[in-house]
Every structure is written in C-alpha cells, then in structure tokens.
mmCIF file of N, CA and C in Angstrom:
data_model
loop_
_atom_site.group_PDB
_atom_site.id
_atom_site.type_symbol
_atom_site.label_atom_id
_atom_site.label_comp_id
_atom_site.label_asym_id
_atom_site.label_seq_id
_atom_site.Cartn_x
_atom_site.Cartn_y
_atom_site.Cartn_z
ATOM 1 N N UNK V 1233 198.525 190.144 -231.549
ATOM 2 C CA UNK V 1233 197.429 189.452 -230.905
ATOM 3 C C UNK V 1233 196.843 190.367 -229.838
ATOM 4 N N UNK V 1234 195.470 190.306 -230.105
ATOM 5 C CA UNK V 1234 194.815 191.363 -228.767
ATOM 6 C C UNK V 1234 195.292 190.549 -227.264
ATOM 7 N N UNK V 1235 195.418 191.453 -226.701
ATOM 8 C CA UNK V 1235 195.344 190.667 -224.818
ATOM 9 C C UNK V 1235 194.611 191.752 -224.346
ATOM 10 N N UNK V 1236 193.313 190.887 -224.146
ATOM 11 C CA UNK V 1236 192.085 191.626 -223.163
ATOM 12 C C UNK V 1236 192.556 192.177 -221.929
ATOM 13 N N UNK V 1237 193.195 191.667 -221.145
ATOM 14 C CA UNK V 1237 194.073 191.891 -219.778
ATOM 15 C C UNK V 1237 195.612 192.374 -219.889
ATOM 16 N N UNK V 1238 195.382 193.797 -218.763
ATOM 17 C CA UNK V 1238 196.266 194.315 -218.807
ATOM 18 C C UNK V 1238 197.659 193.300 -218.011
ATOM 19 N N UNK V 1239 199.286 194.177 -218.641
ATOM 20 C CA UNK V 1239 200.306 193.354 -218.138
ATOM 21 C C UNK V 1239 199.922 193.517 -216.558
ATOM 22 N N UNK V 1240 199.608 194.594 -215.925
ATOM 23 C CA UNK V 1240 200.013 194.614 -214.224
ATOM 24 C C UNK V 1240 199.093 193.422 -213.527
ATOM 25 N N UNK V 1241 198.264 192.867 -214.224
ATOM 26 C CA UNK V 1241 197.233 191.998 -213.643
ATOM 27 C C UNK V 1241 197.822 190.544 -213.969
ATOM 28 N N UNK V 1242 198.682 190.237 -214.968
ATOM 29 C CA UNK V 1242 198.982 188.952 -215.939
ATOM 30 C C UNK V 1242 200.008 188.887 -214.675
ATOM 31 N N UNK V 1243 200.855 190.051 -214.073
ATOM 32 C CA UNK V 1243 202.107 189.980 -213.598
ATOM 33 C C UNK V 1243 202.061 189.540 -212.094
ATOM 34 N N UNK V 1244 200.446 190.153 -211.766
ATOM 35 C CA UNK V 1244 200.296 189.796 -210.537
ATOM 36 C C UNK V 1244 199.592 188.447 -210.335
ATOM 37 N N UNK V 1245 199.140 188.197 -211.051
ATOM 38 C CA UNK V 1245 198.524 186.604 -211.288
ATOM 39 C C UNK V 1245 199.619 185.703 -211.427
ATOM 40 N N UNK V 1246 200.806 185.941 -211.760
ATOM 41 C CA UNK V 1246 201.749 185.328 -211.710
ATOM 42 C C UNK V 1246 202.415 184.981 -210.563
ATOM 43 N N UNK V 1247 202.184 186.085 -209.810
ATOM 44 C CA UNK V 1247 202.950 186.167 -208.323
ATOM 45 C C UNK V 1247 201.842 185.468 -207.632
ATOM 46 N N UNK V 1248 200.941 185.488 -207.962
ATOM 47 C CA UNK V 1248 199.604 185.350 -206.602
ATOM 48 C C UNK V 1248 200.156 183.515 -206.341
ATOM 49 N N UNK V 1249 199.960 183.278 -204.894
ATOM 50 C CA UNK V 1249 199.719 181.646 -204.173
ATOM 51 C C UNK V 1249 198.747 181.382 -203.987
ATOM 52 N N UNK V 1250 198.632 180.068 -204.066
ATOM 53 C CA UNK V 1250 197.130 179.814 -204.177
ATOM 54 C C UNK V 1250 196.855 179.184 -205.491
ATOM 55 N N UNK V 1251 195.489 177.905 -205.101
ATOM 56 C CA UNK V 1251 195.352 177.319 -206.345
ATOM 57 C C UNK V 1251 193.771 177.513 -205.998
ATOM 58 N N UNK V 1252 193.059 179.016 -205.543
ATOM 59 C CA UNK V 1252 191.437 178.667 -205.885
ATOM 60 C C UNK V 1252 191.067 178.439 -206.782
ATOM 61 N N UNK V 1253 189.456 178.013 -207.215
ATOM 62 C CA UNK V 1253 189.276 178.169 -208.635
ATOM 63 C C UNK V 1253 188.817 179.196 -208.958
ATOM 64 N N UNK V 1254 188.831 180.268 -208.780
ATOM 65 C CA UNK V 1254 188.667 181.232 -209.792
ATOM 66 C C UNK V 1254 190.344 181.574 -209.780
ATOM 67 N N UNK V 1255 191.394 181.238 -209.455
ATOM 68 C CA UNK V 1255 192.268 181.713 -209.725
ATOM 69 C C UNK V 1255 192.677 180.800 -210.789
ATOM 70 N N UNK V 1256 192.691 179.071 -210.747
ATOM 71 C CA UNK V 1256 192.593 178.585 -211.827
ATOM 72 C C UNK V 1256 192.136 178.902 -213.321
ATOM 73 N N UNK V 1257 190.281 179.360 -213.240
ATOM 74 C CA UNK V 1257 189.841 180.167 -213.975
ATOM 75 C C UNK V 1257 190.628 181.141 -214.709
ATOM 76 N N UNK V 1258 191.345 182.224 -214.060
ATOM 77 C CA UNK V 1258 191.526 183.702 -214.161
ATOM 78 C C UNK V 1258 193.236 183.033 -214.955
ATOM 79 N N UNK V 1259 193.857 182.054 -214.795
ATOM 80 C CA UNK V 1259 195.174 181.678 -215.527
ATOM 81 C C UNK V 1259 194.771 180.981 -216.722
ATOM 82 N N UNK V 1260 193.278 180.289 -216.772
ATOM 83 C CA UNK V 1260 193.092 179.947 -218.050
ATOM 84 C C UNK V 1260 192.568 180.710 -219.177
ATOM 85 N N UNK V 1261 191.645 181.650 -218.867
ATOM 86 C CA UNK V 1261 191.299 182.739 -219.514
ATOM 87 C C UNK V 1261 192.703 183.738 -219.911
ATOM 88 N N UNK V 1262 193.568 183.742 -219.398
ATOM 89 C CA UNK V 1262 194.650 184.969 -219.581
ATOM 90 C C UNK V 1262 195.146 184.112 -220.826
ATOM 91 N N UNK V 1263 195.514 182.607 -220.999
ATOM 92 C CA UNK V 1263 196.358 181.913 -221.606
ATOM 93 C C UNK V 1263 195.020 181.510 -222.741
ATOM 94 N N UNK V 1264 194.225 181.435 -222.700
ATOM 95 C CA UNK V 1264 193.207 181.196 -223.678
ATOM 96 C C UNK V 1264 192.938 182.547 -224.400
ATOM 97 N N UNK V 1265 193.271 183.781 -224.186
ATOM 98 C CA UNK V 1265 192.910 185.096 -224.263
ATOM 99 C C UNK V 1265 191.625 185.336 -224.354
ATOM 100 N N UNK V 1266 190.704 184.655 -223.608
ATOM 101 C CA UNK V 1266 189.355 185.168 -223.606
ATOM 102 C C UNK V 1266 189.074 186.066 -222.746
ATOM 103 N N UNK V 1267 188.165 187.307 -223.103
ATOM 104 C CA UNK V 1267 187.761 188.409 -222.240
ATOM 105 C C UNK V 1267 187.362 187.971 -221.124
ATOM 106 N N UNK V 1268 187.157 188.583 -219.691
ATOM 107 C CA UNK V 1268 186.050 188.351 -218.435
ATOM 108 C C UNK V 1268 185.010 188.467 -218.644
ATOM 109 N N UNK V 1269 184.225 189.612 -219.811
ATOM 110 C CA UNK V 1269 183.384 190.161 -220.250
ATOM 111 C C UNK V 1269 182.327 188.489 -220.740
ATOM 112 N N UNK V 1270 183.282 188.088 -221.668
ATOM 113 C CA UNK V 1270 182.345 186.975 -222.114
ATOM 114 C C UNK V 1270 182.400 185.711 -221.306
ATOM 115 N N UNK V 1271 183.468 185.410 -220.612
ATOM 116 C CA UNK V 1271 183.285 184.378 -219.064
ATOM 117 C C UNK V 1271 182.092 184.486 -218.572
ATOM 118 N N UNK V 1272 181.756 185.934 -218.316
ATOM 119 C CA UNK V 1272 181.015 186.228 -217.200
ATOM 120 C C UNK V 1272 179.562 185.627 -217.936
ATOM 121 N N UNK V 1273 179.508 186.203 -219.199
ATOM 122 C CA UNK V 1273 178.020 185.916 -219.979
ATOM 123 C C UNK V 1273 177.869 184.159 -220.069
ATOM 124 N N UNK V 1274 179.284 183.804 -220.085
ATOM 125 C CA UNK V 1274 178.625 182.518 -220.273
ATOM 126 C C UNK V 1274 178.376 181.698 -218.859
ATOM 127 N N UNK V 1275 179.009 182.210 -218.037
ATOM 128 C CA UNK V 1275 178.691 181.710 -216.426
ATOM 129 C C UNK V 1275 177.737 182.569 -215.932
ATOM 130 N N UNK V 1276 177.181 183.406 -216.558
ATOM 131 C CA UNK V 1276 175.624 183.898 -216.169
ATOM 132 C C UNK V 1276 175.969 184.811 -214.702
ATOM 133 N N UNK V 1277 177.239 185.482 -214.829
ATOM 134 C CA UNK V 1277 177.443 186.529 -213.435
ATOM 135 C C UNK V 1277 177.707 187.608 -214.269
ATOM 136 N N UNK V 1278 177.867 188.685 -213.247
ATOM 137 C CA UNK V 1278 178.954 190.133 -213.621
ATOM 138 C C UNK V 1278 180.335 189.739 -213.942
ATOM 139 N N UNK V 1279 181.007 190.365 -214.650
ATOM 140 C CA UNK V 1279 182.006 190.717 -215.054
ATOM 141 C C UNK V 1279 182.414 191.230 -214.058
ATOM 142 N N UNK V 1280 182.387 191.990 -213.083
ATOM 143 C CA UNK V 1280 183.131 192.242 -211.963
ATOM 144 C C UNK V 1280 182.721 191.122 -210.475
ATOM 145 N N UNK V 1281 182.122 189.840 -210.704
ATOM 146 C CA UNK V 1281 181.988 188.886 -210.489
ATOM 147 C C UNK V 1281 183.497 188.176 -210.774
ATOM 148 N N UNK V 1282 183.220 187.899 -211.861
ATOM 149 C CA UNK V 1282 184.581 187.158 -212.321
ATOM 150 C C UNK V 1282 185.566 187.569 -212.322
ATOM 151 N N UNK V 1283 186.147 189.149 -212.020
ATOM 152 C CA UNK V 1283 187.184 189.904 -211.509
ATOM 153 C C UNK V 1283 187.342 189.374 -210.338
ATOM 154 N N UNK V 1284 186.596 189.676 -209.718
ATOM 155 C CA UNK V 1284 186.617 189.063 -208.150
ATOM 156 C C UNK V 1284 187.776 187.715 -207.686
ATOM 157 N N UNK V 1285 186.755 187.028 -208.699
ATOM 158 C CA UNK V 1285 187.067 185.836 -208.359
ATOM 159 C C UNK V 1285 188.744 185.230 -209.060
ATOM 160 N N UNK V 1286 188.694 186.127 -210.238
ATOM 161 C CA UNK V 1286 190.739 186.325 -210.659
ATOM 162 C C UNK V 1286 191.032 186.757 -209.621
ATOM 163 N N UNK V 1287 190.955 187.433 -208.539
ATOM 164 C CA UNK V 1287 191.685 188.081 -207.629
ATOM 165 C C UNK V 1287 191.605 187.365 -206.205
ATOM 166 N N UNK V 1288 191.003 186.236 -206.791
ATOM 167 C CA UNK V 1288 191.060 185.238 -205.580
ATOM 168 C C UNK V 1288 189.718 185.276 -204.498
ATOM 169 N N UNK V 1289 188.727 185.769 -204.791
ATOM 170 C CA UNK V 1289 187.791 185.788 -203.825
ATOM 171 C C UNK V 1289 187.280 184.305 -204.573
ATOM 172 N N UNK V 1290 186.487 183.434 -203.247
ATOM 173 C CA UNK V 1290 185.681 182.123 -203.584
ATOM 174 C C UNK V 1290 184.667 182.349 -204.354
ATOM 175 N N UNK V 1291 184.820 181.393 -205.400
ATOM 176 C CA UNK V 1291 182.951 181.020 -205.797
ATOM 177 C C UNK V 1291 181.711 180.317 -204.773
ATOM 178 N N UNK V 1292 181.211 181.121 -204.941
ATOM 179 C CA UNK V 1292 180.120 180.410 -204.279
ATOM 180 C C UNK V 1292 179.569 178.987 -204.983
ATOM 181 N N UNK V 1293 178.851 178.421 -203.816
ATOM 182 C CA UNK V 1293 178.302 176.997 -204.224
ATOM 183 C C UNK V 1293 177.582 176.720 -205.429
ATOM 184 N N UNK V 1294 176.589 178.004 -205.441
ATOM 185 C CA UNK V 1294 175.471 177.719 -206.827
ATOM 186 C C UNK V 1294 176.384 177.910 -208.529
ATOM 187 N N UNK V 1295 177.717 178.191 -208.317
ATOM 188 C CA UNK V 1295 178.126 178.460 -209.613
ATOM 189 C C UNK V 1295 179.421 177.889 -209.482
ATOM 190 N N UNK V 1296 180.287 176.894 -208.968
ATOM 191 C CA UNK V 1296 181.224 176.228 -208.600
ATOM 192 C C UNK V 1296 181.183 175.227 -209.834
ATOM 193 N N UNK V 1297 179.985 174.384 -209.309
ATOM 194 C CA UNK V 1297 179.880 173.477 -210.904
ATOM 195 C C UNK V 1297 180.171 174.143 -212.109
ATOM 196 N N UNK V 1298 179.647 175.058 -212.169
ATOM 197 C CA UNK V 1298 179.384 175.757 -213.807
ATOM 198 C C UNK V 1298 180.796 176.199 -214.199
ATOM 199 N N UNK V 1299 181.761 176.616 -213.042
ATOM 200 C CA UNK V 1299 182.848 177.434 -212.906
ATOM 201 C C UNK V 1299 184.211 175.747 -213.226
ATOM 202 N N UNK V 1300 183.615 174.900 -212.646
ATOM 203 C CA UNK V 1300 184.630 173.524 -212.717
ATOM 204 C C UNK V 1300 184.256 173.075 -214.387
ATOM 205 N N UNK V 1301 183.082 173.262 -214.631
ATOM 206 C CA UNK V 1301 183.026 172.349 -215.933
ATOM 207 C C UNK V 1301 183.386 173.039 -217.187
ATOM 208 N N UNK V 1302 183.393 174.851 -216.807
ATOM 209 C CA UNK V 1302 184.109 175.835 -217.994
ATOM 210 C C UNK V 1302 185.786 175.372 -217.856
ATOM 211 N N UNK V 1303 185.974 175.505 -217.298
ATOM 212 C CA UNK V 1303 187.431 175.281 -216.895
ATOM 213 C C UNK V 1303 187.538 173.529 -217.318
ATOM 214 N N UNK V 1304 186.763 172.335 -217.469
ATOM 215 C CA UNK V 1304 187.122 171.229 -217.819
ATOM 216 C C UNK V 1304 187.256 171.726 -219.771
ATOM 217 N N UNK V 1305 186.241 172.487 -219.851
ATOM 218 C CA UNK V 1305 185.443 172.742 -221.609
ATOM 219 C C UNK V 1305 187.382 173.252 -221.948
ATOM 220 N N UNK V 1306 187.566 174.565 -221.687
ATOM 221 C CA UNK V 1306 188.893 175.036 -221.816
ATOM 222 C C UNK V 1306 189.811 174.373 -221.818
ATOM 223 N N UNK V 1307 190.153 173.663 -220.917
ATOM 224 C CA UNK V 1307 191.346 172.491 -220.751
ATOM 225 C C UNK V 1307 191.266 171.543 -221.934
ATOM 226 N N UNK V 1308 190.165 171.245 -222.694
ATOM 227 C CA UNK V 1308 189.970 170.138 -223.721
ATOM 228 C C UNK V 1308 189.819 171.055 -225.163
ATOM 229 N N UNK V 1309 190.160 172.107 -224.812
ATOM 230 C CA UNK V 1309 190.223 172.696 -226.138
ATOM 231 C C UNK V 1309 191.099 173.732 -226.178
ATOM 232 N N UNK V 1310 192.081 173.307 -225.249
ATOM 233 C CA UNK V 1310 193.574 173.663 -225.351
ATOM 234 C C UNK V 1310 193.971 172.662 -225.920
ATOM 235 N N UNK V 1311 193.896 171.071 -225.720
ATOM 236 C CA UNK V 1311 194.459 170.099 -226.035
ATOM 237 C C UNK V 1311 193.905 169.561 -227.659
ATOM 238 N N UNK V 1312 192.399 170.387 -227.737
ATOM 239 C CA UNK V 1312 192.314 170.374 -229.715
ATOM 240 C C UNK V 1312 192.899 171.224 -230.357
ATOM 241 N N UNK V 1313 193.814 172.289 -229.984
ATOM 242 C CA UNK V 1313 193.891 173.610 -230.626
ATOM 243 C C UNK V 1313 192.928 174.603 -231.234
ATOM 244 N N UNK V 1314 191.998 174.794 -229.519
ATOM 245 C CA UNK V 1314 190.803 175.530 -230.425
ATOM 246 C C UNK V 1314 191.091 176.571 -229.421
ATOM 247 N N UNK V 1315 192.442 176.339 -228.909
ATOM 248 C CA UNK V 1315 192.820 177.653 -227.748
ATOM 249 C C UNK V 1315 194.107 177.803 -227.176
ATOM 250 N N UNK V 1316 194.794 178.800 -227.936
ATOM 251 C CA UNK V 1316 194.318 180.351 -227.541
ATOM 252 C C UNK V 1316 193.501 181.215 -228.786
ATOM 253 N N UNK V 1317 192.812 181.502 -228.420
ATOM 254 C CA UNK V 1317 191.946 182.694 -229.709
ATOM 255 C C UNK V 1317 193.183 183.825 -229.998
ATOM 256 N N UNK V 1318 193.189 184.003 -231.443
ATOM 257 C CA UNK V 1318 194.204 185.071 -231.627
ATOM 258 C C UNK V 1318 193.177 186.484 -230.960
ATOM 259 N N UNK V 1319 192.199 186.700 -231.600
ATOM 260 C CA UNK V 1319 191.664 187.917 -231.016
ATOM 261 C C UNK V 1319 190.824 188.368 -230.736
ATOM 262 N N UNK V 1320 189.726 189.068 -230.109
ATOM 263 C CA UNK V 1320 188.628 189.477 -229.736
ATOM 264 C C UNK V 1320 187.705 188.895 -230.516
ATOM 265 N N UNK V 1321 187.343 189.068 -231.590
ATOM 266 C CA UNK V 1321 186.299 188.576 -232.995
ATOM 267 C C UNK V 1321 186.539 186.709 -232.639
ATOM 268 N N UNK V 1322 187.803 186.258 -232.457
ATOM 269 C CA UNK V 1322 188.034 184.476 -232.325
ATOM 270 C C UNK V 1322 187.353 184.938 -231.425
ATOM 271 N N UNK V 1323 187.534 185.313 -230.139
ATOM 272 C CA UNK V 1323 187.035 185.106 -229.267
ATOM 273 C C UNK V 1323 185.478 184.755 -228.623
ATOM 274 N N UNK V 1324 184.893 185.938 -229.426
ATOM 275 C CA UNK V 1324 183.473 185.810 -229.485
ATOM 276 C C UNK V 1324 182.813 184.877 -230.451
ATOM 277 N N UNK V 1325 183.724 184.290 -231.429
ATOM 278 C CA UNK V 1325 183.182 183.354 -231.703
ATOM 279 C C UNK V 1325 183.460 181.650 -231.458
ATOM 280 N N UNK V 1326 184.254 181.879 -230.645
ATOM 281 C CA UNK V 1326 184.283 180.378 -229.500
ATOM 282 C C UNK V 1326 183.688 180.538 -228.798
ATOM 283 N N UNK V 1327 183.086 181.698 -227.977
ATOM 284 C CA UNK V 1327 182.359 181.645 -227.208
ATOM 285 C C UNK V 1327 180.875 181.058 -227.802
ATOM 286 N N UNK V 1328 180.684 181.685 -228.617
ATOM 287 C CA UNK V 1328 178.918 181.541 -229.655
ATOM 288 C C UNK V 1328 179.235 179.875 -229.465
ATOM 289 N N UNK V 1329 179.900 179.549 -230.229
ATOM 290 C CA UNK V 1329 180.070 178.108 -230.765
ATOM 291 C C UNK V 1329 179.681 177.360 -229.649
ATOM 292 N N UNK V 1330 180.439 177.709 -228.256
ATOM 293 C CA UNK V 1330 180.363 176.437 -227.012
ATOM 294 C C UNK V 1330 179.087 176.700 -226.373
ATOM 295 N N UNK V 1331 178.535 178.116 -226.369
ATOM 296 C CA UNK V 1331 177.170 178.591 -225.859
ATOM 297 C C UNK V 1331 175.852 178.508 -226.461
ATOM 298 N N UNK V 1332 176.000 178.768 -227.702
ATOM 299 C CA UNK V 1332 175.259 178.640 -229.123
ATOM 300 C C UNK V 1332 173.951 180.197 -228.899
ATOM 301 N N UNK V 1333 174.647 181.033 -227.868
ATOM 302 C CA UNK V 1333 174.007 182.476 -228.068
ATOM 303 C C UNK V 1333 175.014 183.319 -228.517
ATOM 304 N N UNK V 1334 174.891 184.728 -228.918
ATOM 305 C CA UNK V 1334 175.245 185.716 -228.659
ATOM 306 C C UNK V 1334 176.359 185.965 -227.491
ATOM 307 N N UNK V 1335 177.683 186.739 -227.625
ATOM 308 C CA UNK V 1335 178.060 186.995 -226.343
ATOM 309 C C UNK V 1335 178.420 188.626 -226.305
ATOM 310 N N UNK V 1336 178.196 188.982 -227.107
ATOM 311 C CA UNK V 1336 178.130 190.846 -227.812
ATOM 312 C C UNK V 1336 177.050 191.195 -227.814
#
C-alpha cells in the first residue's frame, strides 16, 4: 500500500498533544491515506498550508468550516468502507468522486 507520508512525521504525529483541528485533520488523512497534495485542492489552500496545519498551526476562521465538514465527509466514509484508499490512483479518485473535479 502506498503511504503518501513519511514514517518520521506518522511517528511524530503520534507523539504530538493536542487535539487542534488540523491536527485532527492531519490523523485522519494519515489513516485514510490521502495525500496533503489533494486535501489541500479540495480545501482550496497550499499544500504547505495543510502541512502547517498537521503540525499544529490554527486554521483560520474563513476555512475552519470547510476544514470541520472534510473531516465530518471522512469520518462517514470510514464508517462505509470507502476509507482507507489502498493507493494514490484510489486516492485521486475519492477525491474526484466527493469533489466532482479533477485533483491531478
């Protein structure tokens, strides 16, 4: 199975305290194996946006909603088995599916 994210980051996300939400975020994406790359496209930031925010920096206000209701979408499609994506290709195409664009 691909894992977009390296172990030293999975290991430190493990250690990290704290329940922000992008750290929420950044544990569901690792366990969903979806890239940051396509997070980011579908929450309409940088990719080093959404690094950020795995590493615990706050979301700001204007993308909090968008950031709570990806994270509700994920949580309900852990519980259909439409997640974890085995690999990059699943990946981009759960993403298409919940976005209905392009994420490549």
């Amino acid at each position: 199975m691909a894992r977009p994210y390296g172990q030293k980051f999975i290991i430190a996300l493990e250690k990290t305290e704290g329940n922000t939400l992008g750290l929420q975020l950044a544990k569901l994406c690792v366990r969903a194996n979806l890239p940051a790359t396509m997070v980011a496209i579908a929450l309409e930031v940088s990719s080093t946006t959404v690094y950020k925010w795995f590493r615990g920096q706050g979301v700001r206000e204007r993308k909090r909603r968008a950031v709570e209701v990806f994270i509700d979408l994920m949580k309900e499609d852990f519980e259909k088995g439409l997640l974890p994506v085995v690999n990059v290709n699943a990946a981009a195409a759960y993403m298409e599916s919940m976005l209905g664009k392009p994420v490549r």
